[in-house]
Short mmCIF file of C-alpha atoms in Angstrom, two decimals:
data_model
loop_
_atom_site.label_atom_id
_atom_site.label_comp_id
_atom_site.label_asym_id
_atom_site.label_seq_id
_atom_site.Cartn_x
_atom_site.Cartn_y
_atom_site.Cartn_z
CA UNK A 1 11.23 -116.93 33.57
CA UNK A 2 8.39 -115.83 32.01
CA UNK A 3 9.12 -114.36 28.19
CA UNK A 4 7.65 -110.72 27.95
CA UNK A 5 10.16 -109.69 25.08
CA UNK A 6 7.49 -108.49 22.97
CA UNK A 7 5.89 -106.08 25.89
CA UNK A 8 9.12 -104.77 26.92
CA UNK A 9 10.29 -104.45 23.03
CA UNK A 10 7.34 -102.36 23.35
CA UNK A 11 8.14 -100.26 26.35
CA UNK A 12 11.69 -99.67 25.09
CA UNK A 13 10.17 -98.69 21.39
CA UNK A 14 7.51 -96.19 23.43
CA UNK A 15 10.30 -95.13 26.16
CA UNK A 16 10.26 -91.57 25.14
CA UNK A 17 6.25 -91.06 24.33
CA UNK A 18 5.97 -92.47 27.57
CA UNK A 19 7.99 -90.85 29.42
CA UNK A 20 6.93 -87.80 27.76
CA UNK A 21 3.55 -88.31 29.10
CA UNK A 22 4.59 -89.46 32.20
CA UNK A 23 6.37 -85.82 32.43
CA UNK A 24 3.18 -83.90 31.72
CA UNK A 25 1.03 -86.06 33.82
CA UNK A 26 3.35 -85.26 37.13
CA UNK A 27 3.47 -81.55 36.17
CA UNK A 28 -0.02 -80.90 35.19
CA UNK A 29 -1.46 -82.92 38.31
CA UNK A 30 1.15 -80.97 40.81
CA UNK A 31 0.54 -78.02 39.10
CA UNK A 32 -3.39 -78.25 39.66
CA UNK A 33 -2.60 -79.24 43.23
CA UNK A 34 -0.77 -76.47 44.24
CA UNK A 35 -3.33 -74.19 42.28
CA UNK A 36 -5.63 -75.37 45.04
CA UNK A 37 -3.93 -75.68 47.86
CA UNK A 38 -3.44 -71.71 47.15
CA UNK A 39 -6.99 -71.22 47.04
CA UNK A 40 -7.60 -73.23 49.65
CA UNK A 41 -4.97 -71.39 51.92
CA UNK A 42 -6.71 -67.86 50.53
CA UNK A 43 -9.86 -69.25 52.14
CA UNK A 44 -8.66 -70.77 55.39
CA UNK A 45 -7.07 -67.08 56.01
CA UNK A 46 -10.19 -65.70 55.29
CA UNK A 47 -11.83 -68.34 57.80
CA UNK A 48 -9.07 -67.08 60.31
CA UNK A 49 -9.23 -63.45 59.71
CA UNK A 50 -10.68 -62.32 63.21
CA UNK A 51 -7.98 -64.38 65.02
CA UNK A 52 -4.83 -62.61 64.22
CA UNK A 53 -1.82 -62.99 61.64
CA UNK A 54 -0.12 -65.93 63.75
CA UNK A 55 -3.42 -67.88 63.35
CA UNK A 56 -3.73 -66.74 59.56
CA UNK A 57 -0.33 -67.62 58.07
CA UNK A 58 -0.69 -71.11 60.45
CA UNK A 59 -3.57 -71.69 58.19
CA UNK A 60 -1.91 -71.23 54.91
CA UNK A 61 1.02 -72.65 55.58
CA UNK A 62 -0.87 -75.39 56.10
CA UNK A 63 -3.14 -75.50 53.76
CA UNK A 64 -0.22 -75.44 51.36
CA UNK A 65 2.00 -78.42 52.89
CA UNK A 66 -0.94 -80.69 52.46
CA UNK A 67 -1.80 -79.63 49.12
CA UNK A 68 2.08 -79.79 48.01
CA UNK A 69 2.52 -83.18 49.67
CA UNK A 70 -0.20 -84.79 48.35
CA UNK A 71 0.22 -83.33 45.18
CA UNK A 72 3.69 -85.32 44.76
CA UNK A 73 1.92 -87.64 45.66
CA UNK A 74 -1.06 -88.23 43.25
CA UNK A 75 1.18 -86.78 40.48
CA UNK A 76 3.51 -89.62 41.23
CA UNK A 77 0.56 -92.06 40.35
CA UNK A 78 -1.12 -90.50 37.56
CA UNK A 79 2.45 -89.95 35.43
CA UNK A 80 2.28 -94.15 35.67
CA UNK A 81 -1.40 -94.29 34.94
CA UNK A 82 -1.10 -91.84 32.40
CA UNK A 83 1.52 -93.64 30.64
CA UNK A 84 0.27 -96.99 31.37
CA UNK A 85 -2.73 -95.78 28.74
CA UNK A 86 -0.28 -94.56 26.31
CA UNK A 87 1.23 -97.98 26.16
CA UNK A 88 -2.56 -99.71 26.33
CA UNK A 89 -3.02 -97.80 23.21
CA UNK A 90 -0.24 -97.78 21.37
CA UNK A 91 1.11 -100.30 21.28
CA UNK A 92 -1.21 -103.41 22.77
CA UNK A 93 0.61 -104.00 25.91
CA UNK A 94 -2.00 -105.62 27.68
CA UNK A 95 -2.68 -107.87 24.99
CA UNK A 96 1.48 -108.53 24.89
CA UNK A 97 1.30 -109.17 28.62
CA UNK A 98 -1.45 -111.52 28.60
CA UNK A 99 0.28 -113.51 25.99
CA UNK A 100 3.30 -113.69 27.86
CA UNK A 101 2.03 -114.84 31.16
CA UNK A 102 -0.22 -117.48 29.46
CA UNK A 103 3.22 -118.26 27.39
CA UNK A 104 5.05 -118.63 30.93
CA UNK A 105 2.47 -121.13 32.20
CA UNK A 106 2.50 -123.45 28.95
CA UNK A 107 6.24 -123.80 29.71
CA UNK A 108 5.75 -124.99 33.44
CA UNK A 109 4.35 -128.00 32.55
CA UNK A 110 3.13 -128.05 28.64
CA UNK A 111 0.12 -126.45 26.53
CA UNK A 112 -1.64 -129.87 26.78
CA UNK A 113 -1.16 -130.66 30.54
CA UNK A 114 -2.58 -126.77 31.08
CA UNK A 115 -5.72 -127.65 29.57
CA UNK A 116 -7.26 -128.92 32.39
CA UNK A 117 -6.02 -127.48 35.81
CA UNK A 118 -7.59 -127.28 39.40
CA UNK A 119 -8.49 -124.01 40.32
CA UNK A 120 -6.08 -123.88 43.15
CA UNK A 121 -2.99 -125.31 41.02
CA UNK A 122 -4.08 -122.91 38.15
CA UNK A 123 -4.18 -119.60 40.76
CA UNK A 124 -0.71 -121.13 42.26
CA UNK A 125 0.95 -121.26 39.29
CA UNK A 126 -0.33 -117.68 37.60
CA UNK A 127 1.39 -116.25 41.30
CA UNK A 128 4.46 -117.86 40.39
CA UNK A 129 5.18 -116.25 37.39
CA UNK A 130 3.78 -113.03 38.36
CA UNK A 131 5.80 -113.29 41.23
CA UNK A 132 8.84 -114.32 38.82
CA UNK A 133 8.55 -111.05 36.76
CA UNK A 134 7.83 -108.71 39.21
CA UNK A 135 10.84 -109.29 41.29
CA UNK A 136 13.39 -109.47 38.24
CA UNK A 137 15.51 -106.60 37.50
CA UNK A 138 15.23 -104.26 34.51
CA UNK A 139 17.79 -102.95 31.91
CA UNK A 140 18.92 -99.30 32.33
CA UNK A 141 18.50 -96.91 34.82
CA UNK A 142 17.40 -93.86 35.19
CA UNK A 143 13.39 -91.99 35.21
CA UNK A 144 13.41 -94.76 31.80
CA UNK A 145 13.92 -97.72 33.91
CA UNK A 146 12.15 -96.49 36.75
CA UNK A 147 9.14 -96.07 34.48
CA UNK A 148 9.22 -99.06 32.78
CA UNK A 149 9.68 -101.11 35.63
CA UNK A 150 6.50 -99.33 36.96
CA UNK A 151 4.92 -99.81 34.05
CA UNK A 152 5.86 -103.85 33.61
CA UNK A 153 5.45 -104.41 37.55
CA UNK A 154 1.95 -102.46 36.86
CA UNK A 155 0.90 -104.94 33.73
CA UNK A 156 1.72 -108.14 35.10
CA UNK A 157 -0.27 -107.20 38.91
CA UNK A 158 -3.32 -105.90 37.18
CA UNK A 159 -2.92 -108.92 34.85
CA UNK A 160 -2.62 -111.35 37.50
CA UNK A 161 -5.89 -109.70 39.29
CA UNK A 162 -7.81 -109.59 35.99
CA UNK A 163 -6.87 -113.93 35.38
CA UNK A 164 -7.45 -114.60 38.67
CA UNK A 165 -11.04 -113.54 38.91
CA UNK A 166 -11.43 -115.19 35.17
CA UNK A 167 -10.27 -118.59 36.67
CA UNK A 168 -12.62 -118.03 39.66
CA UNK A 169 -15.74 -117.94 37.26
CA UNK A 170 -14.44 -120.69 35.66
CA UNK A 171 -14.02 -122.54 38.20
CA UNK A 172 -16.78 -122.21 39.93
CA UNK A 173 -18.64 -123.73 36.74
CA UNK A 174 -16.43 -126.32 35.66
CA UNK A 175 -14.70 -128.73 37.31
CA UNK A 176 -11.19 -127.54 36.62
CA UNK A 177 -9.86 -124.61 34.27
CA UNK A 178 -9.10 -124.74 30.74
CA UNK A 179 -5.85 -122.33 30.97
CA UNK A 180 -5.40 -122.27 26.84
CA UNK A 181 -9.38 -121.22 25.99
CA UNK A 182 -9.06 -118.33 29.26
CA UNK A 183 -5.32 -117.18 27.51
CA UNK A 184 -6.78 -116.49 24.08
CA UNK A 185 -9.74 -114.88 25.53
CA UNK A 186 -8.31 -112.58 28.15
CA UNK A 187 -5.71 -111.27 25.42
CA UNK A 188 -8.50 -110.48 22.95
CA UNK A 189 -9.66 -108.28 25.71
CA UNK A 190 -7.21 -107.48 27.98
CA UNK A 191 -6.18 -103.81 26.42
CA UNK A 192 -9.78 -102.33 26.94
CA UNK A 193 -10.46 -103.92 30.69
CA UNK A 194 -6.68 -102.79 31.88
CA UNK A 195 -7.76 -99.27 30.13
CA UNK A 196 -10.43 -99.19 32.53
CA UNK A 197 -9.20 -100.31 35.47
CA UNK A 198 -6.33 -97.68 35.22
CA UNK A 199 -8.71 -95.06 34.71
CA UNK A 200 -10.68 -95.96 37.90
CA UNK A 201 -7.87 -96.29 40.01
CA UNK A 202 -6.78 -92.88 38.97
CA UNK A 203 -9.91 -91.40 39.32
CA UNK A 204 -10.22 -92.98 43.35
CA UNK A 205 -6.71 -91.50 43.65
CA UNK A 206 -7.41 -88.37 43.05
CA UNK A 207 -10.41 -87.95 44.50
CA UNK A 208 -9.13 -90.13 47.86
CA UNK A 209 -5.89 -87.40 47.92
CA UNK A 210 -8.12 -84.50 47.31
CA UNK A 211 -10.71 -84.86 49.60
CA UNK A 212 -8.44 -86.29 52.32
CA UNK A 213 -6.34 -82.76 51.64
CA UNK A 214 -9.45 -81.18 51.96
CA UNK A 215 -10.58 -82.42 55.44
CA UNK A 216 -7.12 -82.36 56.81
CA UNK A 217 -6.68 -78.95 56.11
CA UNK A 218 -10.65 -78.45 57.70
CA UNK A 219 -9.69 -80.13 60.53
CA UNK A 220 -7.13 -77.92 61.27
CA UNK A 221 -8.80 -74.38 60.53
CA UNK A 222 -10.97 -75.80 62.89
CA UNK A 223 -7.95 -76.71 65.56
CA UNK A 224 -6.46 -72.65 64.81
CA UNK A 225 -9.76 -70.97 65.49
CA UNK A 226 -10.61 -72.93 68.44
CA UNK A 227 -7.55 -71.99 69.93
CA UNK A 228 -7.59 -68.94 72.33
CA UNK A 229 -4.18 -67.76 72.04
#
C-alpha cells in the first residue's frame, strides 16, 4: 500500500477550509442554476404565450426541472474542484501525491531496480498502486470523508493520467524509463499542472451542463408549441 500519510495529514489538517469551500461552491453554483433556469422558464412562457396556460406552465416547469437537476449536478462537481484547488494551494497536495505514488513504486521492487523500466512494466505498475489507493477505504464518515475520499480518489486519477503521459514521452525517446528522474520532476510541478487541469474540467462541466440544459429545455418549447392541443 502506497504511503500518502503526508497528503492525507494534509486533507485532515484542511478538512474544515475544505469543506467550507466545498459548501459555498455547491450553493453558489445551484444557486446560479436555479437563477437561470427561472429566467429561462420566464422566457419559454413568453415563447408559449399564444398557446394557452397548460402549454405555458408545461414550459416552466420544465425549464425549471432541468435547470434544478443539472444544477445538483454541476454543483456536485465544482464543490470537489473547488476544494481540490484549495488543497493545490494550500497545502501542496499534488506535490504530496506525486511523492507518494513515486514512494509506492520504489517499494515494489527498489529505487535502483526503478531506474530503468520498460514502458509497459513502468505504466503497469503506476496502475497498480493507483488502483491500490483508490479502492482502499477512508477514516471517518460523514460530508468529511466523503470529501476527502473525493478529493484523494481525485489526486491519485489525475496523477496517474498526468505520469502516464510523462512516461509515454519518455518512452518514446529512450529505450526504457528512468522512474526516479520523472518522480522528482513531476512533483516539482505537479501542483500548478493539477491546478489547471481542475480548472478545465470545471470549466467543460459547466459549460457541457449548461448548454445541454439549454437545448433540452429548446427542444421542448419547441415539442409544446408544435403541439395542437
Amino acid at each position: 500500500m502506497a504511503d500518502l500519510g503526508p497528503a492525507l495529514g494534509a486533507l485532515g489538517e484542511l478538512a474544515a477550509p475544505l469543506l467550507g469551500r466545498a459548501l459555498r461552491a455547491f450553493i453558489a453554483t445551484t444557486f446560479g442554476m436555479l437563477t437561470l433556469g427561472v429566467l429561462v422558464a420566464v422566457g419559454s412562457v413568453y415563447a408559449l404565450g399564444d398557446k394557452g396556460g397548460k402549454h405555458m406552465l408545461l414550459g416552466a416547469l420544465c425549464a425549471v426541472l432541468l435547470f434544478t437537476v443539472g444544477g445538483f449536478a454541476l454543483a456536485g462537481q465544482r464543490a470537489v474542484g473547488s476544494a481540490l484547488l484549495e488543497g493545490l494551494k494550500r497545502a501542496q497536495l499534488g506535490t504530496r501525491t506525486v511523492r507518494a505514488l513515486f514512494d509506492a513504486l520504489a517499494a515494489t521492487r527498489g529505487a535502483q531496480a526503478l531506474e530503468r523500466l520498460p514502458l509497459a512494466q513502468a505504466e503497469e505498475k503506476l496502475r497498480a498502486v493507483a488502483h491500490q489507493i483508490i479502492t482502499s477505504p477512508v477514516e471517518g464518515g460523514g460530508l468529511r470523508a466523503s470529501l476527502g475520499r473525493k478529493i484523494r480518489n481525485g489526486l491519485v486519477e489525475k496523477v496517474e493520467a498526468l505520469t502516464v503521459k510523462r512516461f509515454r514521452a519518455e518512452g518514446a525517446d529512450a529505450g526504457g524509463i528512468d522512474v526516479k528522474r520523472i518522480g522528482e520532476e513531476l512533483a516539482a510541478k505537479a501542483d500548478d499542472a493539477l491546478a489547471d487541469q481542475v480548472r478545465g474540467l470545471m470549466t467543460r462541466a459547466t459549460l457541457v451542463i449548461v448548454l445541454g440544459a439549454c437545448l433540452a429545455q429548446t427542444l421542448a418549447v419547441w415539442a409544446l408549441y408544435t403541439q395542437l392541443t
